[in-house]
């Protein structure tokens, strides 16, 4: 069982271990606490924090290639034209973002974002396609 006291102690340990890097460590520890756990056919259900985080991530990490409105003039990078080369289900899109597309500029993001953030990103990019629910 992890109680508030243990989390506090863990944070303290992180602060002591990480020194000046502690802000990041604390932010990550805080993120872990609120991370979504429920997992169904569509992957984890993102928390409101993860949805907000995905909005930022999309703007800073994805839009450079996929454009802000997801309607890239380069077909393979377009999310709005109803064509999903790697599957359009939430599960498929989570898989593409997690593992990338080998041999293309689409890199795997599994080490950069939490599963909940990736689930939120998948829902966001699917949202650019008016044909998908
Ligand atoms: C450096 C450029 C680049 C960045 C950054 C990038 N992508 Fe991609 N992405 C691509 C390319 C290129 C493809 C097309 C791969 C192919 O040819 O099949 C792609 C494909 C995809 C697909 C599959 C689309 C389909 O038709 O099935 C998804 C989903 C996706 N990207 C999501 C993301 C998300 C989410 C991010 C940000 C976390 C992101 N990408 C960041 C270049 C990028």
PDB file of N, CA and C and ligand atoms in Angstrom, residues 57 61-62 64-66 76-77 79 83-86 93 96-97 101 104-107 109 113 121 125, ligand 1:
ATOM      1  N   UNK A  57       1.455  19.013 -25.696  1.00  0.00           N
ATOM      2  CA  UNK A  57       2.378  18.156 -26.441  1.00  0.00           C
ATOM      3  C   UNK A  57       2.095  18.273 -27.933  1.00  0.00           C
ATOM      4  N   UNK A  61       5.185  19.302 -30.000  1.00  0.00           N
ATOM      5  CA  UNK A  61       5.936  18.158 -30.537  1.00  0.00           C
ATOM      6  C   UNK A  61       5.365  17.579 -31.828  1.00  0.00           C
ATOM      7  N   UNK A  62       4.102  17.727 -32.071  1.00  0.00           N
ATOM      8  CA  UNK A  62       3.489  17.043 -33.217  1.00  0.00           C
ATOM      9  C   UNK A  62       3.179  18.008 -34.353  1.00  0.00           C
ATOM     10  N   UNK A  64       4.620  20.469 -35.581  1.00  0.00           N
ATOM     11  CA  UNK A  64       5.726  20.805 -36.470  1.00  0.00           C
ATOM     12  C   UNK A  64       5.685  19.940 -37.729  1.00  0.00           C
ATOM     13  N   UNK A  65       5.277  18.703 -37.597  1.00  0.00           N
ATOM     14  CA  UNK A  65       5.140  17.834 -38.774  1.00  0.00           C
ATOM     15  C   UNK A  65       3.678  17.705 -39.217  1.00  0.00           C
ATOM     16  N   UNK A  66       2.761  17.629 -38.265  1.00  0.00           N
ATOM     17  CA  UNK A  66       1.373  17.301 -38.615  1.00  0.00           C
ATOM     18  C   UNK A  66       0.477  18.525 -38.765  1.00  0.00           C
ATOM     19  N   UNK A  76       0.540  11.471 -46.029  1.00  0.00           N
ATOM     20  CA  UNK A  76       0.872  10.512 -44.967  1.00  0.00           C
ATOM     21  C   UNK A  76       0.790  11.131 -43.577  1.00  0.00           C
ATOM     22  N   UNK A  77       0.912  12.447 -43.511  1.00  0.00           N
ATOM     23  CA  UNK A  77       0.894  13.124 -42.210  1.00  0.00           C
ATOM     24  C   UNK A  77      -0.454  13.772 -41.922  1.00  0.00           C
ATOM     25  N   UNK A  79      -4.305  13.999 -40.783  1.00  0.00           N
ATOM     26  CA  UNK A  79      -5.229  13.274 -39.891  1.00  0.00           C
ATOM     27  C   UNK A  79      -6.692  13.540 -40.261  1.00  0.00           C
ATOM     28  N   UNK A  83      -8.066   9.008 -44.238  1.00  0.00           N
ATOM     29  CA  UNK A  83      -7.155   7.906 -44.571  1.00  0.00           C
ATOM     30  C   UNK A  83      -6.230   7.650 -43.381  1.00  0.00           C
ATOM     31  N   UNK A  84      -6.288   6.434 -42.854  1.00  0.00           N
ATOM     32  CA  UNK A  84      -5.414   6.062 -41.741  1.00  0.00           C
ATOM     33  C   UNK A  84      -4.575   4.871 -42.181  1.00  0.00           C
ATOM     34  N   UNK A  85      -3.349   5.159 -42.536  1.00  0.00           N
ATOM     35  CA  UNK A  85      -2.483   4.109 -43.068  1.00  0.00           C
ATOM     36  C   UNK A  85      -2.144   3.040 -42.043  1.00  0.00           C
ATOM     37  N   UNK A  86      -2.222   3.395 -40.767  1.00  0.00           N
ATOM     38  CA  UNK A  86      -1.821   2.452 -39.729  1.00  0.00           C
ATOM     39  C   UNK A  86      -2.976   2.114 -38.793  1.00  0.00           C
ATOM     40  N   UNK A  93      -4.180   3.824 -33.205  1.00  0.00           N
ATOM     41  CA  UNK A  93      -3.501   5.122 -33.179  1.00  0.00           C
ATOM     42  C   UNK A  93      -2.573   5.201 -31.959  1.00  0.00           C
ATOM     43  N   UNK A  96       0.501   3.401 -33.004  1.00  0.00           N
ATOM     44  CA  UNK A  96       1.360   4.175 -33.909  1.00  0.00           C
ATOM     45  C   UNK A  96       2.168   5.209 -33.131  1.00  0.00           C
ATOM     46  N   UNK A  97       1.496   5.913 -32.214  1.00  0.00           N
ATOM     47  CA  UNK A  97       2.202   6.962 -31.464  1.00  0.00           C
ATOM     48  C   UNK A  97       3.239   6.321 -30.530  1.00  0.00           C
ATOM     49  N   UNK A 101       6.498   4.725 -36.769  1.00  0.00           N
ATOM     50  CA  UNK A 101       6.419   3.992 -38.035  1.00  0.00           C
ATOM     51  C   UNK A 101       7.853   3.833 -38.526  1.00  0.00           C
ATOM     52  N   UNK A 104      10.340   5.845 -41.191  1.00  0.00           N
ATOM     53  CA  UNK A 104       9.814   7.170 -41.517  1.00  0.00           C
ATOM     54  C   UNK A 104      10.204   8.145 -40.398  1.00  0.00           C
ATOM     55  N   UNK A 105       9.832   9.412 -40.598  1.00  0.00           N
ATOM     56  CA  UNK A 105      10.135  10.427 -39.593  1.00  0.00           C
ATOM     57  C   UNK A 105       9.263  10.283 -38.347  1.00  0.00           C
ATOM     58  N   UNK A 106       8.260   9.405 -38.430  1.00  0.00           N
ATOM     59  CA  UNK A 106       7.371   9.192 -37.275  1.00  0.00           C
ATOM     60  C   UNK A 106       8.076   8.300 -36.274  1.00  0.00           C
ATOM     61  N   UNK A 107       8.617   8.949 -35.223  1.00  0.00           N
ATOM     62  CA  UNK A 107       9.410   8.207 -34.245  1.00  0.00           C
ATOM     63  C   UNK A 107       8.523   7.626 -33.147  1.00  0.00           C
ATOM     64  N   UNK A 109       7.126   7.326 -29.460  1.00  0.00           N
ATOM     65  CA  UNK A 109       7.065   8.307 -28.371  1.00  0.00           C
ATOM     66  C   UNK A 109       6.909   7.658 -26.998  1.00  0.00           C
ATOM     67  N   UNK A 113       6.374  10.062 -23.325  1.00  0.00           N
ATOM     68  CA  UNK A 113       5.085  10.386 -22.715  1.00  0.00           C
ATOM     69  C   UNK A 113       4.523   9.172 -21.994  1.00  0.00           C
ATOM     70  N   UNK A 121      -3.416  11.801 -26.671  1.00  0.00           N
ATOM     71  CA  UNK A 121      -2.945  12.247 -27.993  1.00  0.00           C
ATOM     72  C   UNK A 121      -3.686  11.498 -29.105  1.00  0.00           C
ATOM     73  N   UNK A 125      -5.760  13.348 -32.066  1.00  0.00           N
ATOM     74  CA  UNK A 125      -5.520  13.310 -33.515  1.00  0.00           C
ATOM     75  C   UNK A 125      -6.698  12.677 -34.261  1.00  0.00           C
TER      76      UNK A 125
HETATM   77  C1  LIG B   1       9.426  14.648 -37.498  1.00  0.00           C
HETATM   78  C2  LIG B   1       8.077  14.653 -38.003  1.00  0.00           C
HETATM   79  C3  LIG B   1       6.991  14.039 -37.115  1.00  0.00           C
HETATM   80  C4  LIG B   1       6.676  14.334 -35.818  1.00  0.00           C
HETATM   81  C5  LIG B   1       7.377  15.300 -34.886  1.00  0.00           C
HETATM   82  C6  LIG B   1       5.510  13.554 -35.488  1.00  0.00           C
HETATM   83  N1  LIG B   1       5.132  12.790 -36.556  1.00  0.00           N
HETATM   84 FE1  LIG B   1       3.527  11.537 -36.660  1.00  0.00          FE
HETATM   85  N2  LIG B   1       4.041  11.012 -38.536  1.00  0.00           N
HETATM   86  C7  LIG B   1       5.101  11.540 -39.263  1.00  0.00           C
HETATM   87  C8  LIG B   1       5.138  10.899 -40.575  1.00  0.00           C
HETATM   88  C9  LIG B   1       6.148  11.176 -41.674  1.00  0.00           C
HETATM   89  C10 LIG B   1       4.067   9.987 -40.616  1.00  0.00           C
HETATM   90  C11 LIG B   1       3.662   9.070 -41.776  1.00  0.00           C
HETATM   91  C12 LIG B   1       4.348   7.731 -41.645  1.00  0.00           C
HETATM   92  C13 LIG B   1       4.051   6.880 -42.860  1.00  0.00           C
HETATM   93  O1  LIG B   1       4.518   7.215 -43.941  1.00  0.00           O
HETATM   94  O2  LIG B   1       3.311   5.893 -42.719  1.00  0.00           O
HETATM   95  C14 LIG B   1       3.386  10.096 -39.320  1.00  0.00           C
HETATM   96  C15 LIG B   1       2.288   9.349 -38.970  1.00  0.00           C
HETATM   97  C16 LIG B   1       1.585   9.489 -37.800  1.00  0.00           C
HETATM   98  C17 LIG B   1       0.383   8.755 -37.470  1.00  0.00           C
HETATM   99  C18 LIG B   1      -0.275   7.680 -38.340  1.00  0.00           C
HETATM  100  C19 LIG B   1      -1.288   8.291 -39.294  1.00  0.00           C
HETATM  101  C20 LIG B   1      -1.984   7.257 -40.143  1.00  0.00           C
HETATM  102  O3  LIG B   1      -2.356   7.608 -41.275  1.00  0.00           O
HETATM  103  O4  LIG B   1      -2.175   6.117 -39.702  1.00  0.00           O
HETATM  104  C21 LIG B   1      -0.012   9.176 -36.236  1.00  0.00           C
HETATM  105  C22 LIG B   1      -1.227   8.705 -35.462  1.00  0.00           C
HETATM  106  C23 LIG B   1       0.938  10.177 -35.792  1.00  0.00           C
HETATM  107  N3  LIG B   1       1.888  10.344 -36.769  1.00  0.00           N
HETATM  108  C24 LIG B   1       0.858  10.847 -34.585  1.00  0.00           C
HETATM  109  C25 LIG B   1       1.829  11.744 -34.131  1.00  0.00           C
HETATM  110  C26 LIG B   1       1.782  12.392 -32.845  1.00  0.00           C
HETATM  111  C27 LIG B   1       0.679  12.254 -31.827  1.00  0.00           C
HETATM  112  C28 LIG B   1       2.931  13.149 -32.754  1.00  0.00           C
HETATM  113  C29 LIG B   1       3.406  13.987 -31.580  1.00  0.00           C
HETATM  114  C30 LIG B   1       3.577  13.302 -30.323  1.00  0.00           C
HETATM  115  C31 LIG B   1       3.668  12.978 -33.990  1.00  0.00           C
HETATM  116  N4  LIG B   1       2.972  12.118 -34.796  1.00  0.00           N
HETATM  117  C32 LIG B   1       4.867  13.593 -34.269  1.00  0.00           C
HETATM  118  C33 LIG B   1       5.978  12.487 -38.828  1.00  0.00           C
HETATM  119  C34 LIG B   1       6.013  13.051 -37.572  1.00  0.00           C
END
